[in-house]
Tab-separated table of C-alpha atoms in Angstrom:
chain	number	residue	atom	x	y	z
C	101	UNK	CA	0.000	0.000	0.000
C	102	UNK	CA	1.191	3.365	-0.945
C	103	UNK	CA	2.656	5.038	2.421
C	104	UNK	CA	2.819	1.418	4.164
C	105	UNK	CA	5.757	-0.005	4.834
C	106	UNK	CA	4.070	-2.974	5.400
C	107	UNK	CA	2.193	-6.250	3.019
C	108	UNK	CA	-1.295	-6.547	2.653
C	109	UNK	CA	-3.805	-8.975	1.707
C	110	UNK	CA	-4.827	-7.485	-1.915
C	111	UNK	CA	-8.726	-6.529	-1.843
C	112	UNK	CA	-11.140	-4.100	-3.077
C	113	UNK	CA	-14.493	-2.465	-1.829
C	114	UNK	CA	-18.535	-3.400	-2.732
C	115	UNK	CA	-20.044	-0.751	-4.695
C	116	UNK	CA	-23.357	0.956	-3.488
C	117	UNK	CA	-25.792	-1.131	-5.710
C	118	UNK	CA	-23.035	-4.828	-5.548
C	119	UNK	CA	-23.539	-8.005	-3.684
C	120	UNK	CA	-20.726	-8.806	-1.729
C	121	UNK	CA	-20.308	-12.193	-3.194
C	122	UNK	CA	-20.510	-10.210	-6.890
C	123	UNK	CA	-18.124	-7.885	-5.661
C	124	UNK	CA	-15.359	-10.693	-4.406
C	125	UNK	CA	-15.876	-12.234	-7.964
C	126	UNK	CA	-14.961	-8.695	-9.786
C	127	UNK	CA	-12.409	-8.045	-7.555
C	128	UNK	CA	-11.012	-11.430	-7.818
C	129	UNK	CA	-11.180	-11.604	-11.492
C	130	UNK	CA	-9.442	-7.333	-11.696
C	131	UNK	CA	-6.701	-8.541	-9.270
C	132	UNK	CA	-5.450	-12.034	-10.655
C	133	UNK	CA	-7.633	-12.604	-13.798
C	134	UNK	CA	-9.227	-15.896	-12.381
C	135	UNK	CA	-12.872	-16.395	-12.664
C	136	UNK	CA	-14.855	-19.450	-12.668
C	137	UNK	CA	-13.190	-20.829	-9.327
C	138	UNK	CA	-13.563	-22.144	-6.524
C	139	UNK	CA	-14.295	-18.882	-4.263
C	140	UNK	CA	-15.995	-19.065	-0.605
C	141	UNK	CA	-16.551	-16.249	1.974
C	142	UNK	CA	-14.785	-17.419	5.220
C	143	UNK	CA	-15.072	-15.037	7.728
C	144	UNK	CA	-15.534	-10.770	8.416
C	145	UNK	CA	-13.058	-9.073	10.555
C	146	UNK	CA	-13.962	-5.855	12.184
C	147	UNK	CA	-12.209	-4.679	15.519
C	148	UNK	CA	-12.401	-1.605	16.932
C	149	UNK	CA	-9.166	0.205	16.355
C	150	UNK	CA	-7.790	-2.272	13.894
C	151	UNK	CA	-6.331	0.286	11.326
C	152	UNK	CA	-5.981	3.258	13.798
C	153	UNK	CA	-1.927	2.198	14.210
C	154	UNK	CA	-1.005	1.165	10.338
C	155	UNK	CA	-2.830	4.188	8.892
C	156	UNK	CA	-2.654	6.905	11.355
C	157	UNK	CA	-0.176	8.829	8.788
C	158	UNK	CA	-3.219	9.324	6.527
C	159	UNK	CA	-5.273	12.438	7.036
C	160	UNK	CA	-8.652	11.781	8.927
C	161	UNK	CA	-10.736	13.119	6.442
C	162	UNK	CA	-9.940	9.768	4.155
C	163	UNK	CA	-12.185	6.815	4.780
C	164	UNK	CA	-9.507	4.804	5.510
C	165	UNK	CA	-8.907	6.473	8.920
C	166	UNK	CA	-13.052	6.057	9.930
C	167	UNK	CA	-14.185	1.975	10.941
C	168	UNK	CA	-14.598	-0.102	7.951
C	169	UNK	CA	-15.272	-4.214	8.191
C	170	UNK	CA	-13.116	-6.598	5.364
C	171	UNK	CA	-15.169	-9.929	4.432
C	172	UNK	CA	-12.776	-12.349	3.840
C	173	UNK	CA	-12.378	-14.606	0.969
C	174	UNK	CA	-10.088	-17.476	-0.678
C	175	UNK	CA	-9.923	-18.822	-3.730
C	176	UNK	CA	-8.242	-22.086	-4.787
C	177	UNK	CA	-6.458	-21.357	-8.467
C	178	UNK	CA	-2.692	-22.262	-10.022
C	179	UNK	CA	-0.474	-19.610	-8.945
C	180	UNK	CA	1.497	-20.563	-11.624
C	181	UNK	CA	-1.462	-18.804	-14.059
C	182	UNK	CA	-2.105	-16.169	-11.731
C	183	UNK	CA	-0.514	-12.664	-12.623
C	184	UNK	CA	-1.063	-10.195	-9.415
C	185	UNK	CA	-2.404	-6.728	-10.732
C	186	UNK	CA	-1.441	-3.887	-8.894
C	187	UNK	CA	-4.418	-1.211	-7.696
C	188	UNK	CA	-4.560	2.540	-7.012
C	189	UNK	CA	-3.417	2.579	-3.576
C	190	UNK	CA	-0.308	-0.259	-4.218
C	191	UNK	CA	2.642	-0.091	-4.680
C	192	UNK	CA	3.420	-3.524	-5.712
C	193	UNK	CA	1.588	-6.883	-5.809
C	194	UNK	CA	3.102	-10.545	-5.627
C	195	UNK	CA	3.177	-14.128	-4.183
C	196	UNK	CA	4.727	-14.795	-1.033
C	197	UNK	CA	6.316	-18.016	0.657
C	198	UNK	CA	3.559	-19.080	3.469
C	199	UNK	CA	6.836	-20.253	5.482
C	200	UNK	CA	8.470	-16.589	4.643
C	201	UNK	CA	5.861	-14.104	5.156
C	202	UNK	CA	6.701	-10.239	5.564
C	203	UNK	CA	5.275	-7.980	8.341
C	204	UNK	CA	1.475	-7.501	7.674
C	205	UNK	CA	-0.223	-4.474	8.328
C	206	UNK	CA	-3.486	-4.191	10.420
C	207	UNK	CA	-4.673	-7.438	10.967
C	208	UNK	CA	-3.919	-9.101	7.293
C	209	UNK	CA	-1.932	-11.986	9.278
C	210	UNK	CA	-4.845	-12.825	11.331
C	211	UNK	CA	-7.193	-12.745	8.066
C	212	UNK	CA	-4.414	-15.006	6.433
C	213	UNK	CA	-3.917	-17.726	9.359
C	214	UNK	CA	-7.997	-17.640	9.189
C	215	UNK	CA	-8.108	-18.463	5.830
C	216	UNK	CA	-5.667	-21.379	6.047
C	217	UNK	CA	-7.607	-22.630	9.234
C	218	UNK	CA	-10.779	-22.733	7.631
C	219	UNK	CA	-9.571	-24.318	4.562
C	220	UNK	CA	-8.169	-27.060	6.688
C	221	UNK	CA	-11.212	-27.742	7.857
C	222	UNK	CA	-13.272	-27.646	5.098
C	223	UNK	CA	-10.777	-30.795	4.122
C	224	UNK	CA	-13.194	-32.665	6.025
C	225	UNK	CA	-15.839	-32.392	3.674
C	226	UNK	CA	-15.609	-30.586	0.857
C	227	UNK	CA	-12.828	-31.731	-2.146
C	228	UNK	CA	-9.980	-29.826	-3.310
C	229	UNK	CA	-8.115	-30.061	-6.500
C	230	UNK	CA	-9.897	-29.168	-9.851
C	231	UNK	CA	-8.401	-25.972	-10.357
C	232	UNK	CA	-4.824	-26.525	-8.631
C	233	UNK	CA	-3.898	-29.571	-10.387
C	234	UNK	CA	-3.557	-30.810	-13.775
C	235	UNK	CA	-6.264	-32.193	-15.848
C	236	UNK	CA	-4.900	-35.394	-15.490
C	237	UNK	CA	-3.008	-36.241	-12.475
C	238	UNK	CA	-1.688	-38.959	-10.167
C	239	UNK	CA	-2.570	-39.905	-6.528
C	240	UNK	CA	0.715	-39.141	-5.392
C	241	UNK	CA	-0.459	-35.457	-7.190
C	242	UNK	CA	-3.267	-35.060	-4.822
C	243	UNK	CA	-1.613	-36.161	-1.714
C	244	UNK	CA	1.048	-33.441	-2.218
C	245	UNK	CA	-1.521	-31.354	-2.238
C	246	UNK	CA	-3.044	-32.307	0.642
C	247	UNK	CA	-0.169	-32.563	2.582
C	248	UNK	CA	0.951	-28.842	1.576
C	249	UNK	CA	-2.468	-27.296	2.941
C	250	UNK	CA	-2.492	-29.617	5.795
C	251	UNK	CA	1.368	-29.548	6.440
C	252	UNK	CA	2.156	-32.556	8.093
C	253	UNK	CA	2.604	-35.773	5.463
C	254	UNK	CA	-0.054	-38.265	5.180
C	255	UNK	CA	-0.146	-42.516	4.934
C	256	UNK	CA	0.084	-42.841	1.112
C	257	UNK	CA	-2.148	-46.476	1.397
C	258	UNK	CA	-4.858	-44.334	3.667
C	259	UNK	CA	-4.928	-41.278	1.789
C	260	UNK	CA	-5.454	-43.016	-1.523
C	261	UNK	CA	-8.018	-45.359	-0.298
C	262	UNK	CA	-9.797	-42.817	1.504
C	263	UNK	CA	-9.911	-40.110	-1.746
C	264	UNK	CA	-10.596	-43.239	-4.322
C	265	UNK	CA	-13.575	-43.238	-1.255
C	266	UNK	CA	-14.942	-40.360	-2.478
C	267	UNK	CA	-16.106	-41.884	-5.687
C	268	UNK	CA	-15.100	-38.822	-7.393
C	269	UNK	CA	-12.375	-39.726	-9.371
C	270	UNK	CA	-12.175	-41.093	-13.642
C	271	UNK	CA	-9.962	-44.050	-13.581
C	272	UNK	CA	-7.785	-43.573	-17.093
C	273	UNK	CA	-6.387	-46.444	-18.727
C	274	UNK	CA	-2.995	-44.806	-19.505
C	275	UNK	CA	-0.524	-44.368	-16.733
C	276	UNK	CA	1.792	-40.906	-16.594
C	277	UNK	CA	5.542	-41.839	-18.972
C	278	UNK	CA	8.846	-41.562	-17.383
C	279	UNK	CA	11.148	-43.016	-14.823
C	280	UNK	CA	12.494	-46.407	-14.597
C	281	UNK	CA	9.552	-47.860	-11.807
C	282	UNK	CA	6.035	-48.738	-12.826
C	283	UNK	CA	4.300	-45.260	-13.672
C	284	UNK	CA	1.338	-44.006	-11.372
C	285	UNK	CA	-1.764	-44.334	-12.775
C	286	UNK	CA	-3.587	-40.977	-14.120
C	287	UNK	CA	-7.003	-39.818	-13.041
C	288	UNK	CA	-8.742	-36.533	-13.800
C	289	UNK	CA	-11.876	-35.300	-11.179
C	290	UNK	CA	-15.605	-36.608	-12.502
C	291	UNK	CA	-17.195	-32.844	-12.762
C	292	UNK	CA	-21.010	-34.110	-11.700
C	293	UNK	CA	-19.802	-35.699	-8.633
C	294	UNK	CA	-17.104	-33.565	-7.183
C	295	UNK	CA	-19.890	-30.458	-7.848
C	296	UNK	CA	-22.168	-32.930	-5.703
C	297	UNK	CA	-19.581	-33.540	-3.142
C	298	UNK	CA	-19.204	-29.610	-2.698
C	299	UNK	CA	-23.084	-29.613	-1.897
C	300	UNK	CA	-23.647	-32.514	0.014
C	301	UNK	CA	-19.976	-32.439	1.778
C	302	UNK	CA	-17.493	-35.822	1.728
C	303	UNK	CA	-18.100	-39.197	3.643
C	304	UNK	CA	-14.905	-39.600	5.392
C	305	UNK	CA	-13.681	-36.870	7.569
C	306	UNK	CA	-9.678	-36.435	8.021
């Protein structure tokens, strides 16, 4: 932010006549140039105080210095695809190491560590995966995954009986080319039952 030493969680504000689940879509889609992703509302933060410190340099007529409330949202895309867009009030925009993050201003750490809590959680009954892996991928794929949101590594025999489980999963009869043991077999996510597993939740909690 322009003035602020500090990071920030990038963001934007709901216009007079938006929905705030329209607005995180726009803003999602203006910032990064996903759309059509997985995107869920996780929590709204809204202390007393909680930009008097980090913004106190900015004259008290701006909004910025008055109480405002952030919704929080995450979305699950491919960094790798994603391009950061710098806004009006930024001076820069880019992915961070989770392990290596910078000094946050307000309470942007608490919104992150929120965000990462709640998507642990929703492990337990909602699948991940469409739009952070390949088309086609392997089990050993997913568990990565897995064990990257989760961090701590998981029993390859129970994970991949438990996700195979699911019953959400294409079985392809190729296997992935390459290395000198038996390749891992390729799979790709059946799109009318992981879409019903996202309404009606998983089977098989972690």
């Amino acid at each position: 932010m322009i003035g602020q030493e500090h990071w920030g969680l990038p963001g934007g504000y709901v216009g007079k006549d938006e929905n705030i689940d329209d607005a995180a879509i726009r803003i999602l889609k203006t910032r990064t140039g996903a759309e059509k992703v997985f995107l869920e509302q996780f929590k709204t933060f809204g202390n007393t105080g909680r930009s008097e410190k980090d913004l106190s340099y900015l004259p008290e007529s701006i909004w910025f210095r008055q109480r405002f409330l952030s919704v929080g949202y995450y979305a699950l895309v491919d960094y790798e695809q994603i391009i950061p867009v710098v806004d009006d009030i930024s001076t820069a925009c880019e992915w961070k190491n989770v392990h290596e993050l910078p000094d946050m201003m307000m309470d942007h750490r608490q919104i992150y560590e929120a965000a990462l809590e709640t998507m642990r959680f929703q492990l337990n009954y909602k699948p991940i995966g469409y739009n952070l892996l390949p088309e086609e991928f392997t089990m050993p794929d997913l568990q990565k995954l897995y064990e990257t949101i989760l961090g701590k590594p998981l029993s390859r025999g129970n994970f991949q009986r438990k996700m195979l489980g699911y019953d959400i999963f294409i079985k392809h009869d190729k296997e992935r080319k390459g290395g000198a043991h038996r390749s891992p077999i390729l799979y790709s996510f059946d799109q009318v039952k992981y879409q019903a597993a996202l309404k009606t939740g998983l089977k098989e909690a972690w």
